[in-house]
Every structure is written in structure tokens, then in C-alpha cells.
PDB file of C-alpha atoms in Angstrom:
ATOM      1  CA  MET A   5     -20.137 -14.308  25.838  1.00  0.00           C
ATOM      2  CA  SER A   6     -17.776 -13.387  28.268  1.00  0.00           C
ATOM      3  CA  LYS A   7     -17.362 -10.283  30.105  1.00  0.00           C
ATOM      4  CA  ILE A   8     -14.435  -9.669  28.011  1.00  0.00           C
ATOM      5  CA  ALA A   9     -15.927 -10.284  24.754  1.00  0.00           C
ATOM      6  CA  LYS A  10     -18.902  -8.474  26.135  1.00  0.00           C
ATOM      7  CA  ALA A  11     -16.110  -5.667  26.627  1.00  0.00           C
ATOM      8  CA  VAL A  12     -15.001  -6.039  23.402  1.00  0.00           C
ATOM      9  CA  ARG A  13     -18.248  -5.710  21.841  1.00  0.00           C
ATOM     10  CA  LYS A  14     -19.405  -2.426  23.499  1.00  0.00           C
ATOM     11  CA  ILE A  15     -16.027  -0.721  22.525  1.00  0.00           C
ATOM     12  CA  ALA A  16     -16.680  -1.671  19.094  1.00  0.00           C
ATOM     13  CA  ARG A  17     -19.727  -0.191  18.800  1.00  0.00           C
ATOM     14  CA  ALA A  18     -18.667   2.921  20.387  1.00  0.00           C
ATOM     15  CA  ASP A  19     -16.014   3.248  17.806  1.00  0.00           C
ATOM     16  CA  ARG A  20     -18.464   2.622  14.995  1.00  0.00           C
ATOM     17  CA  LYS A  21     -20.983   5.472  16.145  1.00  0.00           C
ATOM     18  CA  ALA A  22     -18.428   7.839  17.750  1.00  0.00           C
ATOM     19  CA  THR A  23     -16.499   7.675  13.699  1.00  0.00           C
ATOM     20  CA  HIS A  24     -20.041   7.613  11.639  1.00  0.00           C
ATOM     21  CA  ARG A  25     -20.968  10.756  14.285  1.00  0.00           C
ATOM     22  CA  ALA A  26     -17.890  12.218  12.717  1.00  0.00           C
ATOM     23  CA  ALA A  27     -18.446  10.813   9.000  1.00  0.00           C
ATOM     24  CA  ALA A  28     -21.401  12.988   8.467  1.00  0.00           C
ATOM     25  CA  HIS A  29     -19.193  16.147   8.561  1.00  0.00           C
ATOM     26  CA  ARG A  30     -17.217  14.164   5.297  1.00  0.00           C
ATOM     27  CA  ASP A  31     -18.528  16.114   2.562  1.00  0.00           C
ATOM     28  CA  THR A  32     -17.412  19.915   4.568  1.00  0.00           C
ATOM     29  CA  PRO A  33     -14.906  22.098   2.782  1.00  0.00           C
ATOM     30  CA  ALA A  34     -13.064  22.157   5.736  1.00  0.00           C
ATOM     31  CA  VAL A  35     -12.529  18.132   6.464  1.00  0.00           C
ATOM     32  CA  LYS A  36     -12.061  17.731   2.296  1.00  0.00           C
ATOM     33  CA  LEU A  37      -9.129  20.750   2.798  1.00  0.00           C
ATOM     34  CA  ALA A  38      -7.700  18.653   5.448  1.00  0.00           C
ATOM     35  CA  GLY A  39      -8.338  15.286   4.016  1.00  0.00           C
ATOM     36  CA  ALA A  40      -6.488  16.754   0.834  1.00  0.00           C
ATOM     37  CA  ALA A  41      -3.680  17.422   3.174  1.00  0.00           C
ATOM     38  CA  SER A  42      -2.989  14.463   4.997  1.00  0.00           C
ATOM     39  CA  GLU A  43      -2.365  12.962   1.574  1.00  0.00           C
ATOM     40  CA  VAL A  44       1.366  13.501   2.748  1.00  0.00           C
ATOM     41  CA  ALA A  45       1.407  10.745   4.783  1.00  0.00           C
ATOM     42  CA  ASP A  46      -0.149   8.667   2.102  1.00  0.00           C
ATOM     43  CA  GLN A  47       3.319   6.213   0.726  1.00  0.00           C
ATOM     44  CA  PRO A  48       4.562   7.989  -2.484  1.00  0.00           C
ATOM     45  CA  PRO A  49       5.248  11.118  -0.734  1.00  0.00           C
ATOM     46  CA  LEU A  50       6.515  10.254   2.518  1.00  0.00           C
ATOM     47  CA  LEU A  51       8.826   7.784   0.216  1.00  0.00           C
ATOM     48  CA  LEU A  52       9.645  10.286  -2.359  1.00  0.00           C
ATOM     49  CA  LEU A  53      10.941  12.402   0.966  1.00  0.00           C
ATOM     50  CA  GLY A  54      13.090   9.580   3.067  1.00  0.00           C
ATOM     51  CA  VAL A  55      14.697   9.326  -1.175  1.00  0.00           C
ATOM     52  CA  GLY A  56      14.811  13.346  -1.576  1.00  0.00           C
ATOM     53  CA  THR A  57      16.562  13.577   2.306  1.00  0.00           C
ATOM     54  CA  ILE A  58      18.957  10.967   1.625  1.00  0.00           C
ATOM     55  CA  VAL A  59      19.934  12.864  -2.167  1.00  0.00           C
ATOM     56  CA  VAL A  60      20.294  16.637   0.161  1.00  0.00           C
ATOM     57  CA  GLY A  61      22.235  14.050   2.247  1.00  0.00           C
ATOM     58  CA  ALA A  62      24.759  13.234  -0.245  1.00  0.00           C
ATOM     59  CA  VAL A  63      24.830  16.908  -2.291  1.00  0.00           C
ATOM     60  CA  LEU A  64      26.117  18.123   1.196  1.00  0.00           C
ATOM     61  CA  ARG A  65      28.175  15.726   1.851  1.00  0.00           C
ATOM     62  CA  ARG A  66      25.975  15.622   5.669  1.00  0.00           C
ATOM     63  CA  PRO A  67      26.600  11.528   6.670  1.00  0.00           C
ATOM     64  CA  THR A  68      23.393  12.887   9.665  1.00  0.00           C
ATOM     65  CA  VAL A  69      21.594  13.703   6.914  1.00  0.00           C
ATOM     66  CA  ILE A  70      22.556  11.059   4.358  1.00  0.00           C
ATOM     67  CA  ARG A  71      21.009   8.322   7.832  1.00  0.00           C
ATOM     68  CA  ASN A  72      18.168  10.709   8.812  1.00  0.00           C
ATOM     69  CA  GLY A  73      17.026   9.450   4.859  1.00  0.00           C
ATOM     70  CA  VAL A  74      17.566   6.317   5.561  1.00  0.00           C
ATOM     71  CA  ARG A  75      15.597   6.212   8.024  1.00  0.00           C
ATOM     72  CA  MET A  76      13.189   7.669   7.544  1.00  0.00           C
ATOM     73  CA  LEU A  77      12.303   5.381   4.060  1.00  0.00           C
ATOM     74  CA  ALA A  78      13.477   2.338   5.470  1.00  0.00           C
ATOM     75  CA  SER A  79      10.768   3.245   8.612  1.00  0.00           C
ATOM     76  CA  GLU A  80       7.751   3.840   5.811  1.00  0.00           C
ATOM     77  CA  VAL A  81       8.716   1.137   3.879  1.00  0.00           C
ATOM     78  CA  LEU A  82       9.023  -1.389   7.218  1.00  0.00           C
ATOM     79  CA  ALA A  83       5.229   0.112   8.537  1.00  0.00           C
ATOM     80  CA  THR A  84       3.799   0.041   4.918  1.00  0.00           C
ATOM     81  CA  ALA A  85       5.107  -4.042   4.840  1.00  0.00           C
ATOM     82  CA  ILE A  86       3.195  -4.440   7.817  1.00  0.00           C
ATOM     83  CA  LYS A  87       0.199  -2.929   7.340  1.00  0.00           C
ATOM     84  CA  ASN A  88      -0.181  -4.210   4.040  1.00  0.00           C
ATOM     85  CA  GLY A  89      -0.097  -7.519   5.334  1.00  0.00           C
ATOM     86  CA  ILE A  90      -2.395  -6.805   8.260  1.00  0.00           C
ATOM     87  CA  LYS A  91      -4.937  -5.771   5.913  1.00  0.00           C
ATOM     88  CA  ARG A  92      -4.482  -8.583   3.689  1.00  0.00           C
ATOM     89  CA  SER A  93      -5.812 -11.048   6.325  1.00  0.00           C
ATOM     90  CA  ILE A  94      -8.404  -8.309   8.026  1.00  0.00           C
ATOM     91  CA  ASP A  95     -11.344  -7.043   6.239  1.00  0.00           C
ATOM     92  CA  ARG A  96     -13.210  -3.734   8.175  1.00  0.00           C
ATOM     93  CA  THR A  97     -15.530  -2.304   5.751  1.00  0.00           C
ATOM     94  CA  ARG A  98     -14.823   1.698   5.428  1.00  0.00           C
ATOM     95  CA  PRO A  99     -17.070   4.079   7.481  1.00  0.00           C
ATOM     96  CA  GLN A 100     -17.813   5.733   4.387  1.00  0.00           C
ATOM     97  CA  LYS A 101     -19.159   2.297   2.697  1.00  0.00           C
ATOM     98  CA  ALA A 102     -20.406   1.459   6.018  1.00  0.00           C
ATOM     99  CA  ILE A 103     -22.779   4.808   6.178  1.00  0.00           C
ATOM    100  CA  GLU A 104     -23.910   4.061   2.858  1.00  0.00           C
ATOM    101  CA  THR A 105     -25.095   0.971   2.928  1.00  0.00           C
ATOM    102  CA  GLY A 106     -25.713   0.159   6.604  1.00  0.00           C
ATOM    103  CA  GLU A 107     -23.273  -3.307   6.365  1.00  0.00           C
ATOM    104  CA  HIS A 108     -20.389  -3.118   8.445  1.00  0.00           C
ATOM    105  CA  ARG A 109     -17.772  -6.249   8.583  1.00  0.00           C
ATOM    106  CA  PHE A 110     -14.795  -6.510  10.874  1.00  0.00           C
ATOM    107  CA  ALA A 111     -13.524  -9.775  10.710  1.00  0.00           C
ATOM    108  CA  PRO A 112     -10.542 -11.914   9.134  1.00  0.00           C
ATOM    109  CA  GLY A 113     -10.662 -12.211   5.140  1.00  0.00           C
ATOM    110  CA  LYS A 114      -8.740 -11.596   2.311  1.00  0.00           C
ATOM    111  CA  SER A 115     -10.682  -8.866  -0.002  1.00  0.00           C
ATOM    112  CA  ALA A 116      -8.868  -6.414  -1.650  1.00  0.00           C
ATOM    113  CA  ALA A 117     -11.205  -3.720  -2.358  1.00  0.00           C
ATOM    114  CA  HIS A 118     -10.586  -0.262  -1.211  1.00  0.00           C
ATOM    115  CA  GLY A 119     -13.997  -0.481   0.928  1.00  0.00           C
ATOM    116  CA  ASP A 120     -12.646  -3.415   3.062  1.00  0.00           C
ATOM    117  CA  THR A 121      -9.624  -2.387   3.547  1.00  0.00           C
ATOM    118  CA  SER A 122     -10.104  -0.232   6.491  1.00  0.00           C
ATOM    119  CA  PHE A 123      -8.254  -2.046   9.401  1.00  0.00           C
ATOM    120  CA  PRO A 124      -5.816  -0.618   9.990  1.00  0.00           C
ATOM    121  CA  SER A 125      -4.781   3.465   8.361  1.00  0.00           C
ATOM    122  CA  GLY A 126      -1.447   2.805   6.407  1.00  0.00           C
ATOM    123  CA  HIS A 127      -2.058   6.908   6.382  1.00  0.00           C
ATOM    124  CA  THR A 128      -1.795   6.600  10.371  1.00  0.00           C
ATOM    125  CA  ALA A 129       1.174   4.025  10.089  1.00  0.00           C
ATOM    126  CA  GLY A 130       3.249   6.118   7.817  1.00  0.00           C
ATOM    127  CA  ALA A 131       3.245   8.843   9.561  1.00  0.00           C
ATOM    128  CA  VAL A 132       3.937   7.980  12.831  1.00  0.00           C
ATOM    129  CA  ALA A 133       6.869   6.008  11.559  1.00  0.00           C
ATOM    130  CA  VAL A 134       8.263   9.035   9.548  1.00  0.00           C
ATOM    131  CA  ALA A 135       7.859  11.308  12.525  1.00  0.00           C
ATOM    132  CA  GLY A 136       9.654   8.404  15.063  1.00  0.00           C
ATOM    133  CA  ALA A 137      12.397   8.615  12.030  1.00  0.00           C
ATOM    134  CA  ILE A 138      12.842  12.510  11.951  1.00  0.00           C
ATOM    135  CA  ALA A 139      12.146  12.963  15.570  1.00  0.00           C
ATOM    136  CA  HIS A 140      15.112   9.872  16.348  1.00  0.00           C
ATOM    137  CA  ASP A 141      17.654  12.264  14.451  1.00  0.00           C
ATOM    138  CA  THR A 142      16.629  15.996  15.006  1.00  0.00           C
ATOM    139  CA  PRO A 143      15.214  15.527  18.573  1.00  0.00           C
ATOM    140  CA  ALA A 144      13.989  19.736  18.305  1.00  0.00           C
ATOM    141  CA  VAL A 145      11.518  18.878  16.414  1.00  0.00           C
ATOM    142  CA  ILE A 146       9.978  15.737  18.212  1.00  0.00           C
ATOM    143  CA  ALA A 147       6.831  18.036  18.881  1.00  0.00           C
ATOM    144  CA  PRO A 148       5.778  19.799  15.504  1.00  0.00           C
ATOM    145  CA  ALA A 149       6.415  16.303  13.715  1.00  0.00           C
ATOM    146  CA  TYR A 150       4.139  14.367  15.894  1.00  0.00           C
ATOM    147  CA  ALA A 151       1.577  16.987  15.815  1.00  0.00           C
ATOM    148  CA  VAL A 152       1.476  16.191  12.342  1.00  0.00           C
ATOM    149  CA  ALA A 153       0.715  13.063  12.652  1.00  0.00           C
ATOM    150  CA  ALA A 154      -2.211  13.485  15.230  1.00  0.00           C
ATOM    151  CA  GLY A 155      -3.632  15.332  13.137  1.00  0.00           C
ATOM    152  CA  VAL A 156      -3.535  12.967  10.006  1.00  0.00           C
ATOM    153  CA  ALA A 157      -4.694  10.339  11.847  1.00  0.00           C
ATOM    154  CA  ALA A 158      -7.343  12.932  13.594  1.00  0.00           C
ATOM    155  CA  VAL A 159      -9.118  13.699  10.142  1.00  0.00           C
ATOM    156  CA  GLN A 160      -9.353  10.101   8.914  1.00  0.00           C
ATOM    157  CA  MET A 161     -12.773   9.373  11.137  1.00  0.00           C
ATOM    158  CA  PRO A 162     -14.015  12.288   9.491  1.00  0.00           C
ATOM    159  CA  ARG A 163     -13.591  11.579   6.079  1.00  0.00           C
ATOM    160  CA  GLY A 164     -15.009   8.438   6.558  1.00  0.00           C
ATOM    161  CA  LYS A 165     -11.952   6.871   5.404  1.00  0.00           C
ATOM    162  CA  HIS A 166     -10.993   4.918   9.157  1.00  0.00           C
ATOM    163  CA  TYR A 167     -12.683   4.102  12.683  1.00  0.00           C
ATOM    164  CA  ILE A 168     -10.865   5.344  15.563  1.00  0.00           C
ATOM    165  CA  PHE A 169      -9.462   1.865  16.311  1.00  0.00           C
ATOM    166  CA  ASP A 170      -7.773   1.997  12.623  1.00  0.00           C
ATOM    167  CA  THR A 171      -6.135   5.081  13.906  1.00  0.00           C
ATOM    168  CA  VAL A 172      -4.937   3.857  16.953  1.00  0.00           C
ATOM    169  CA  ALA A 173      -3.808   0.467  15.060  1.00  0.00           C
ATOM    170  CA  GLY A 174      -2.121   2.012  12.985  1.00  0.00           C
ATOM    171  CA  ALA A 175      -0.173   4.334  14.761  1.00  0.00           C
ATOM    172  CA  ALA A 176       0.977   0.828  16.315  1.00  0.00           C
ATOM    173  CA  VAL A 177       2.145  -0.064  13.117  1.00  0.00           C
ATOM    174  CA  GLY A 178       4.402   2.596  12.391  1.00  0.00           C
ATOM    175  CA  PHE A 179       5.993   3.028  16.376  1.00  0.00           C
ATOM    176  CA  VAL A 180       6.891  -0.532  16.125  1.00  0.00           C
ATOM    177  CA  ALA A 181       8.514  -0.123  12.329  1.00  0.00           C
ATOM    178  CA  GLN A 182      10.430   2.829  13.923  1.00  0.00           C
ATOM    179  CA  LYS A 183      11.552   0.926  16.192  1.00  0.00           C
ATOM    180  CA  ALA A 184      12.673  -2.009  15.085  1.00  0.00           C
ATOM    181  CA  THR A 185      14.417   0.301  11.885  1.00  0.00           C
ATOM    182  CA  SER A 186      16.124   2.046  14.763  1.00  0.00           C
ATOM    183  CA  MET A 187      17.453  -0.585  16.426  1.00  0.00           C
ATOM    184  CA  ILE A 188      18.639  -2.210  12.493  1.00  0.00           C
ATOM    185  CA  LEU A 189      20.632   0.770  11.668  1.00  0.00           C
ATOM    186  CA  ARG A 190      22.466   0.946  14.664  1.00  0.00           C
ATOM    187  CA  ALA A 191      23.716  -2.430  14.216  1.00  0.00           C
ATOM    188  CA  ALA A 192      24.649  -1.051  10.557  1.00  0.00           C
ATOM    189  CA  GLU A 193      25.480   1.678  11.266  1.00  0.00           C
ATOM    190  CA  PRO A 194      29.638   1.109  11.548  1.00  0.00           C
ATOM    191  CA  ALA A 195      29.277  -0.697   8.129  1.00  0.00           C
ATOM    192  CA  LEU A 196      27.585   2.647   6.626  1.00  0.00           C
ATOM    193  CA  VAL A 197      29.954   4.650   7.851  1.00  0.00           C
ATOM    194  CA  ARG A 198      32.660   2.792   6.648  1.00  0.00           C
ATOM    195  CA  LEU A 199      30.973   3.509   3.012  1.00  0.00           C
ATOM    196  CA  PHE A 200      30.398   6.744   3.222  1.00  0.00           C
ATOM    197  CA  LYS A 201      33.876   7.722   4.146  1.00  0.00           C
ATOM    198  CA  ARG A 202      34.831   5.201   1.072  1.00  0.00           C
ATOM    199  CA  THR A 203      33.106   7.475  -1.537  1.00  0.00           C
ATOM    200  CA  ARG A 204      34.343  10.740  -0.189  1.00  0.00           C
TER     201      ARG A 204
END
């Protein structure tokens, strides 16, 4: 076995050990409460947030607010698409299931079972994507936006939902999705501005 392979296995073992230790608290009231709060980063709430922002911007006739809503919505949609693509090609046992069964798998696969789709963290991906979208148009809230995203990621280990590496990968997915969305919107913005002016 190469040095790189040994290092990867060592890191993977440390990831599992640390996460399983954190997940021992998954049934405590504090973790359950924090976990429930982190559901704001699930797909439906984030999509609703984007659509709601667009509607508010349209009612107030504020192009900046509309643009922010579009960025949030598109970033979440792209992050979800990337995340789903990865989940469909890689199986990873969720921490809670691994603790209960004593078995852990992290390898290429196509299982659709919830207990086998730990990698990557969709909640983290969505939270980071939307936080980046919000911060892009409203730099003043960059700190609280990313603080919320970090909180969503951090609670996934105590909940037994994801491993540390799952949340890191999810954050990377969210970051890439938001950056790609911003590039696309920057190119499409002149056409969107013309469309908005015609509807006034």
C-alpha cells in the first residue's frame, strides 16, 4: 500500500472515530433542537426563500432584490443537482446506521437507501450555496450568512447524519455552485435588465 493510500485510510478512520464520538449525543435535547433548526437548510425551505425573495423584489420593483432571489434560487438548484449526481454514484453509510449496525461502506455505488447516502452533505451544500448568494449581493451580511451555514454543517455530525468529510465535500459543492451561478448570471444580466424594464 502506498504512503498516500495509508494516509487516506488514516484520515478516514479519524473521520469516522470523531464523528461517531460526536454522534453519541444525537438523542440529547440540545442536539435534537439544533438539528431541527438546521432543517432550514433543506431543499424546500431554501427554494422557498429564493422564490419569496424574487416575489418581494417584484412587488417592490427592486431589481437588486430580484437578482439576489434569482441567484439564491439558481445556486440552490445547481448545488442540489451536483449533490444528487454524486450521491447517485457513491455510497456511504450514514453515521447513525454505521453505529447501529457496526458496518460502514464508502465506495462507488448506486444505492438509493437513505442510510447509504451520507456523501456529500446536501444540507451543507445548500446552506453554503445560498449563503454565498446572499453575501454576493449583500456583503454586509457575509459573516452571519456563513455563520449560519457553518452551524448547519457543524450539527450534522452530532446528529449522526453525516461524517466530517461529507460536510467538507458539501461545502465545496455549495461554493462551486454559487460561483458558477454568479458567472452565468453575470453573462445573462444585460438581458435580464432589459426584460425587467419592459415589464415596468
